Coordinates of C-alpha atoms and ligand atoms in Angstrom, one line a residue:
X1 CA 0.0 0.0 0.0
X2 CA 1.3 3.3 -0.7
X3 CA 2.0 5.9 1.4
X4 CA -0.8 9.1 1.5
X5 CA 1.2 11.8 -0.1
X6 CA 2.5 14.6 1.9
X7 CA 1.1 17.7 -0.1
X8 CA 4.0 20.4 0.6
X9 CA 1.7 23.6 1.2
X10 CA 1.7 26.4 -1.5
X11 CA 2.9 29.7 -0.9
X12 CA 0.1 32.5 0.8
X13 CA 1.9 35.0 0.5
X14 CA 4.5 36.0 -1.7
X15 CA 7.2 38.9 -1.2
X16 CA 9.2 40.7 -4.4
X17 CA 12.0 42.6 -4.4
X18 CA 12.3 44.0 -7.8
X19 CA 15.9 44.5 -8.8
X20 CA 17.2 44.6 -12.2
X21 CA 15.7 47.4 -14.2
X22 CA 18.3 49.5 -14.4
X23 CA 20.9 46.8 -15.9
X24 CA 17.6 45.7 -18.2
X25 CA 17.9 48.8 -19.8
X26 CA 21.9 49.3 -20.0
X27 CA 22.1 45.9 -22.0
X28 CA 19.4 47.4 -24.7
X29 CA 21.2 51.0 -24.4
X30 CA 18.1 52.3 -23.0
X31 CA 18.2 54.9 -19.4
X32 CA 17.4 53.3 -16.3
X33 CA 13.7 54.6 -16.0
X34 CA 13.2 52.7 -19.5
X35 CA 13.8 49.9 -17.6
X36 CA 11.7 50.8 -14.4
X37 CA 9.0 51.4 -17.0
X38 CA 9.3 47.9 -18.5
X39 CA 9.6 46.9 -14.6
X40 CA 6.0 48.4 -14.1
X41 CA 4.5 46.5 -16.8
X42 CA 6.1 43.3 -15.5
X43 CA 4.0 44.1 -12.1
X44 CA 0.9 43.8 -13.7
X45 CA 1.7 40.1 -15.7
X46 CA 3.1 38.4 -12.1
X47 CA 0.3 40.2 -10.2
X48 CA -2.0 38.5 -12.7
X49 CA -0.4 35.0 -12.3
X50 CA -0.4 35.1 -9.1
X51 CA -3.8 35.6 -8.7
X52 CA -4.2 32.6 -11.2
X53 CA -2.1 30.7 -8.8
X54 CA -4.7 31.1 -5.7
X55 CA -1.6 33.4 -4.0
X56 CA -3.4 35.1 -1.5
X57 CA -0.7 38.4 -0.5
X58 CA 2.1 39.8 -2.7
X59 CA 4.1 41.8 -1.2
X60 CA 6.4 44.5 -3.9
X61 CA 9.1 46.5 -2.8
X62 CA 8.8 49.1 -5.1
X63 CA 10.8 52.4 -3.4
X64 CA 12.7 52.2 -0.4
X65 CA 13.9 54.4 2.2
X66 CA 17.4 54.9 1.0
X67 CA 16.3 55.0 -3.2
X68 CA 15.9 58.8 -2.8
X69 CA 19.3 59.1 -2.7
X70 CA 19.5 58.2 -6.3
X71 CA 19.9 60.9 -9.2
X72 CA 16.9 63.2 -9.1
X73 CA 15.6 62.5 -12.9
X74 CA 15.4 58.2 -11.7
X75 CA 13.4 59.6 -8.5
X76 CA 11.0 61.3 -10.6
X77 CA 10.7 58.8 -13.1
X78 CA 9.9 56.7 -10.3
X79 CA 7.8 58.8 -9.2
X80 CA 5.6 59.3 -12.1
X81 CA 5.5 55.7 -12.9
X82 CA 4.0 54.9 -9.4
X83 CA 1.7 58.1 -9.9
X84 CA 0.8 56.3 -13.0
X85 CA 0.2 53.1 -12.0
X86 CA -2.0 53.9 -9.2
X87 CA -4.0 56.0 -11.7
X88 CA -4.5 53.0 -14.2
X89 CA -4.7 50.5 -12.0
X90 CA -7.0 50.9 -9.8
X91 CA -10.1 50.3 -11.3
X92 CA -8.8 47.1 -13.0
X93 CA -8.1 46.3 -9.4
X94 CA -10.9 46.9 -7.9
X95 CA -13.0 45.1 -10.5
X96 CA -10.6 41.8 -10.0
X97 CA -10.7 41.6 -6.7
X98 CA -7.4 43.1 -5.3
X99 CA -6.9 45.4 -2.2
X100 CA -4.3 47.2 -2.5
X101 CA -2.3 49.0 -0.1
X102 CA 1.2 50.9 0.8
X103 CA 3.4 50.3 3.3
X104 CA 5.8 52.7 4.5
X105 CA 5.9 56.4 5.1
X106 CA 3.7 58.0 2.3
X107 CA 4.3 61.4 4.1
X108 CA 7.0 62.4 2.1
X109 CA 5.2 61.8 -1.2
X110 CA 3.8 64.5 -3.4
X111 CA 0.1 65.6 -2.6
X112 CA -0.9 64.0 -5.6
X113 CA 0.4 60.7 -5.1
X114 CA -0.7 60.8 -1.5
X115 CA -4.6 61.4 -2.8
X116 CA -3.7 58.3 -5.0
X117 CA -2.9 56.0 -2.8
X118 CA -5.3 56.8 -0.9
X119 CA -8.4 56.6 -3.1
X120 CA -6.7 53.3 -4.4
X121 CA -7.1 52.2 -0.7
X122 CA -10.2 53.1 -0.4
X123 CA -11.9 51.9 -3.7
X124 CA -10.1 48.7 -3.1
X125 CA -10.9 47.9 0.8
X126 CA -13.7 45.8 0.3
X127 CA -11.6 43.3 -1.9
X128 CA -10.5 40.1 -0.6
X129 CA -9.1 37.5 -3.3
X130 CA -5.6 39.0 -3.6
X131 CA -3.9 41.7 -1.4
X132 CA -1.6 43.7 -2.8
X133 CA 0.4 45.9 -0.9
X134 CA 3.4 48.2 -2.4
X135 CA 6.2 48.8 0.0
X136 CA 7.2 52.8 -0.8
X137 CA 9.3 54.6 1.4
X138 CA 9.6 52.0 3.2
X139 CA 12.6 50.4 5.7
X140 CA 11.7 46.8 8.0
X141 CA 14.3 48.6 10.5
X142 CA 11.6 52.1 10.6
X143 CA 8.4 50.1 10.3
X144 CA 10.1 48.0 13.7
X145 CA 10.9 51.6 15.5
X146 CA 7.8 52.9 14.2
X147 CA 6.0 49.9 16.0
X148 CA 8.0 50.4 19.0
X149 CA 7.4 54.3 19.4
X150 CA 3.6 53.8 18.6
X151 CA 3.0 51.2 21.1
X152 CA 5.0 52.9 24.1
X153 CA 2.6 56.1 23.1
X154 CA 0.0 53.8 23.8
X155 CA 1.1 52.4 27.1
X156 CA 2.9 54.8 29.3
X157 CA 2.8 52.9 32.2
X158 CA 4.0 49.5 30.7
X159 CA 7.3 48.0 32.0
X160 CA 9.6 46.2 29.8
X161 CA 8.1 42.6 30.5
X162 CA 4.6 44.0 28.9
X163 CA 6.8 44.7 25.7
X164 CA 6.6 41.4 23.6
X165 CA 6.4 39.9 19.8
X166 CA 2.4 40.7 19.5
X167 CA 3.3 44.3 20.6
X168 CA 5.4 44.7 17.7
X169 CA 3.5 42.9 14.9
X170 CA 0.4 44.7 16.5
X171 CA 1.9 48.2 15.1
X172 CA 3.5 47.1 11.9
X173 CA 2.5 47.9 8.2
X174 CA 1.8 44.2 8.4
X175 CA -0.4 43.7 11.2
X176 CA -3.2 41.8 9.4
X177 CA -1.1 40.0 6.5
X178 CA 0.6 37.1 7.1
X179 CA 4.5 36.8 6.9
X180 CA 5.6 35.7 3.6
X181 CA 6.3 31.9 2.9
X182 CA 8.4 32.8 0.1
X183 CA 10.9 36.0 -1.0
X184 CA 11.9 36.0 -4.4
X185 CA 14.5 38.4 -5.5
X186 CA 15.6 39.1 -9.0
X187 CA 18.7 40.6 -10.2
X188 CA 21.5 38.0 -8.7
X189 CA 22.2 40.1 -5.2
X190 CA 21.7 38.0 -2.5
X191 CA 20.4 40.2 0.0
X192 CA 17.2 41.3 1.9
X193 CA 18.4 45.2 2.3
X194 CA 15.8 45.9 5.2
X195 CA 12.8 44.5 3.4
X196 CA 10.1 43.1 5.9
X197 CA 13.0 42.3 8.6
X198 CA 10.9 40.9 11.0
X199 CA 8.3 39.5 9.2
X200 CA 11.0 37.2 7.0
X201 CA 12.3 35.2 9.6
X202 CA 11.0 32.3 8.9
X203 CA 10.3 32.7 5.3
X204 CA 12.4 30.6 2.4
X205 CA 14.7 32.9 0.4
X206 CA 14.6 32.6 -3.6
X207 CA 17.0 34.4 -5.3
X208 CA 17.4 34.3 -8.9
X209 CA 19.8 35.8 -11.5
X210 CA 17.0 36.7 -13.9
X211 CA 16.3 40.8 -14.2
X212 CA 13.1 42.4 -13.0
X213 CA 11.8 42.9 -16.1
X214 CA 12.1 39.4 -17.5
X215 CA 10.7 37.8 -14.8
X216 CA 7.5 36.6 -16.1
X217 CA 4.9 33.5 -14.7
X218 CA 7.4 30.7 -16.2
X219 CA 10.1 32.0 -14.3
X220 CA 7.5 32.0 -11.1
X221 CA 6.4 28.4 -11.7
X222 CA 10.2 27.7 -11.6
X223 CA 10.0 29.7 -7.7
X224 CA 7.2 28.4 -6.9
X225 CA 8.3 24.5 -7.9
X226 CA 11.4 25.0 -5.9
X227 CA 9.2 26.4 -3.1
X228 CA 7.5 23.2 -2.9
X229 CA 10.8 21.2 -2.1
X230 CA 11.1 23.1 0.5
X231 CA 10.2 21.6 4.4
X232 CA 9.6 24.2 6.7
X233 CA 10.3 23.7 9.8
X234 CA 10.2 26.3 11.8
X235 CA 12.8 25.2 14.1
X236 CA 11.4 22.2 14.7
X237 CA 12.9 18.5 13.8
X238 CA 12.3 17.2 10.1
X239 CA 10.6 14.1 12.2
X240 CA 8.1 16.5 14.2
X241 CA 6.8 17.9 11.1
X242 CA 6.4 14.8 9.0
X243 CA 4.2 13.9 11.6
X244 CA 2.4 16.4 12.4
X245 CA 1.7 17.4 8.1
X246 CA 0.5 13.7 8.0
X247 CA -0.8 12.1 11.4
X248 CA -2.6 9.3 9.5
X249 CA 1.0 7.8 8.2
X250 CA 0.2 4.4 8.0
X251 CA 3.8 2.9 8.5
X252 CA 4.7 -0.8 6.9
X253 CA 3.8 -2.3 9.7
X254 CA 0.4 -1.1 10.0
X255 CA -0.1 -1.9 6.0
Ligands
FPP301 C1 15.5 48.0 -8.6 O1 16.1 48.0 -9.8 C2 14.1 48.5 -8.7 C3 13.7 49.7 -8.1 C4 14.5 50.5 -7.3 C5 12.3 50.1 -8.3 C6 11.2 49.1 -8.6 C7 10.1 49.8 -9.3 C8 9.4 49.3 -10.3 C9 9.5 47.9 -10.7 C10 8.4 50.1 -11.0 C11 7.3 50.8 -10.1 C12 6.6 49.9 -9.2 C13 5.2 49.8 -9.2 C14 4.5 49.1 -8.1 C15 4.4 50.5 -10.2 P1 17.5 48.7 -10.0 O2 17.2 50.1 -10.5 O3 18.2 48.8 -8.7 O4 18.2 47.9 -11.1 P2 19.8 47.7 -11.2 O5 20.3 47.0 -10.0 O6 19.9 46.8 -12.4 O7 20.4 49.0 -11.4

């Protein structure tokens, strides 16, 4: 008799950090926000398969804390194309079933792109097939002081021992998403730089050499199939979660 097979579970949530558009668009002689703009378009294909693929959260690093300090013509093209996309986007999303929202500071946006995002919040909040959120101006190691500050605001008289891991996650971006079974960065840098510190920690780590802009569904299929090879285990033995993913393991003795 066979064994019942161990389905490995697929990924809920899915985190992106999206590197590679500027080298995209040095191979084809093109500038760098070429390459950001064939970077936005790519967006829209892998949010699309993702929601074909039952993924429940993507998570997209799109602008982080320390991008401003790039030349001022790539932060405006940046700019505009995240202006842009919220613009276009938001009724497809709405009518598709994706909430959409942004994580980090949005303070230090433009009025304009502030009004965006928030009537792209706002048309969107009822959704609930996909959620979508778009990391801009955002840094894991701010979100984590960010938590800290809002919840010692909030309890003046706490001591340390009151302080614990559902105070944090209580008062970050995050609060009501999941944290992300699977990372996947493009552009061959092996690194997380401060993306969803604390909410990666037990999250398997994909990196792949391909550039933002090629990454299409094949090339998530590939992430995905290697994600399902994967055991988690949480710190836990490989034997305690065999068992516990399939109590009913009828042993050869037993068959
Ligand atoms: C990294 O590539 C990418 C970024 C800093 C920006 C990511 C932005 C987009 C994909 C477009 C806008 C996003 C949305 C949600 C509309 P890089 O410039 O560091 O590439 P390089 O390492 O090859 O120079």
């Amino acid at each position: 008799m066979s064994m019942a097979p161990t389905h490995a579970p697929s990924a809920q949530h899915i985190a992106f950090i999206m590197d590679g558009n500027g080298r995209w668009a040095k191979k084809r002689l093109l500038p760098r926000a070429a390459g950001h703009a064939k970077g936005a378009a790519q967006v829209r294909q892998i949010i699309e398969a993702c929601a074909e693929r039952n993924v429940r959260y993507v998570t997209l690093y799109a602008f982080s804390t320390e991008n401003w300090a790039r030349p001022s013509d790539e932060v405006s093209a940046l700019m505009s194309l995240f202006l842009k996309y919220l613009q276009s986007e938001v009724r497809t999303m709405r009518d598709n079933g994706i909430r959409l929202r942004v994580f980090g500071d949005r303070t230090a946006f433009s009025d304009e792109i502030q009004a965006a995002i928030a009537l792209a919040e706002s048309s969107t909040a009822g959704n609930d097939r996909l959620h979508l959120s778009v990391a801009a101006n955002y840094g894991g190691r701010a979100e984590m002081i960010q938590a800290v500050q809002t919840w010692m605001a909030a309890n003046p008289d706490a001591t340390p021992h009151d302080f614990d891991e559902r105070a944090i996650e209580a008062h970050l971006y995050t609060t009501d998403v999941p944290p992300p079974d699977l990372l996947i960065r493009t552009g061959g840098e092996c690194r997380i730089s401060n993306f969803l510190l604390w909410q990666t920690a037990y999250t398997e780590l994909y990196f792949t050499d391909t550039l933002w802009p090629e990454f299409g569904a094949k090339s998530l299929d590939k992430a995905l199939a290697w994600f399902a090879t994967r055991e988690r285990r949480f710190g836990k033995t490989s034997e305690q979660v065999s068992e516990a993913s399939n109590p009913q393991k009828i042993t050869s003795a037993q068959a």
